[in-house]
Short mmCIF file of C-alpha atoms in Angstrom, two decimals:
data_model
loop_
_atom_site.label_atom_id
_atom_site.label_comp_id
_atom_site.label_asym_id
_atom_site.label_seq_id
_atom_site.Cartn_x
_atom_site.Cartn_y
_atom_site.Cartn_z
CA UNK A 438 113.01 101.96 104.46
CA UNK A 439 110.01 100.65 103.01
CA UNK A 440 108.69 100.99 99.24
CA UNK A 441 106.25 104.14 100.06
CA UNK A 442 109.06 105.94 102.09
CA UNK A 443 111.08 105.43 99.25
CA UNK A 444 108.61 106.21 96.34
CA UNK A 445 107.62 109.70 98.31
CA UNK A 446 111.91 110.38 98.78
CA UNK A 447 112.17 109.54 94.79
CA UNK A 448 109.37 112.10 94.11
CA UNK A 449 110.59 114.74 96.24
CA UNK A 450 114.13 114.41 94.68
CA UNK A 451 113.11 114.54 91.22
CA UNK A 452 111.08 117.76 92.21
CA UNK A 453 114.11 119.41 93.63
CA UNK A 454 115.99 118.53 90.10
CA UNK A 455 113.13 119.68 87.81
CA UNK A 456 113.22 123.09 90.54
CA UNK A 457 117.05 123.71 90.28
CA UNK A 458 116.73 122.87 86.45
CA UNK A 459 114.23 125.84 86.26
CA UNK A 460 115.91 128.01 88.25
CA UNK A 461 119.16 127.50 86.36
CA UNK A 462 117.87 128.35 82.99
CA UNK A 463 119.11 131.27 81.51
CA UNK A 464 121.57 131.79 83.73
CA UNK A 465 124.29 129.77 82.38
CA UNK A 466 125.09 132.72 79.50
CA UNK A 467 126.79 135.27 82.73
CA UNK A 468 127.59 132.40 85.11
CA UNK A 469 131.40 131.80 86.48
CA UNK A 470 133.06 129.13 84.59
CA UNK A 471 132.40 125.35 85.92
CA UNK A 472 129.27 126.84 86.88
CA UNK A 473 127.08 124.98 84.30
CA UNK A 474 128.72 121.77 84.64
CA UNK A 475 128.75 121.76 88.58
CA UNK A 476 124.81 122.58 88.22
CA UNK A 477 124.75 119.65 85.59
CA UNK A 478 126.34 117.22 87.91
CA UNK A 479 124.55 118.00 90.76
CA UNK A 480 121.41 116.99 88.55
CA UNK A 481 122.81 113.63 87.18
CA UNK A 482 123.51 113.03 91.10
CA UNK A 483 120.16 113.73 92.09
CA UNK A 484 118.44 111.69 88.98
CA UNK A 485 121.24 109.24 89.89
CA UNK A 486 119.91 108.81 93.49
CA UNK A 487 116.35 108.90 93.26
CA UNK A 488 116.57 106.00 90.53
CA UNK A 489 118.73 104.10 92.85
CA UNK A 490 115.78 104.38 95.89
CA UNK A 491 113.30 102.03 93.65
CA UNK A 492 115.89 99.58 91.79
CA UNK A 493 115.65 95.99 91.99
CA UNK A 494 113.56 96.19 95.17
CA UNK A 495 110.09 94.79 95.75
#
């Protein structure tokens, strides 16, 4: 994949984090237990991914 694929992937999953972030906001007071932390992980994943699309490469 080359550097401006992966630059426009990064973006697009750092987006979708900062969206579900939003989204999640005030819900976390009447949601099911786990809920918060499975929303929490599924951000760190995300972050976690798009970092990994730019490290160490050219």
């Amino acid at each position: 994949m080359d550097s401006a694929k992966r630059q426009a992937l990064q973006k697009d999953l750092r987006a979708l984090a900062a969206n579900i972030r939003v989204d999640a906001e005030g819900r976390y007071d009447h949601a099911e237990p786990g809920w918060q932390a499975g929303v929490e992980w599924t951000l760190l994943w995300i972050e976690n991914t798009a970092g990994q699309l730019t490290e160490g490469r050219p």
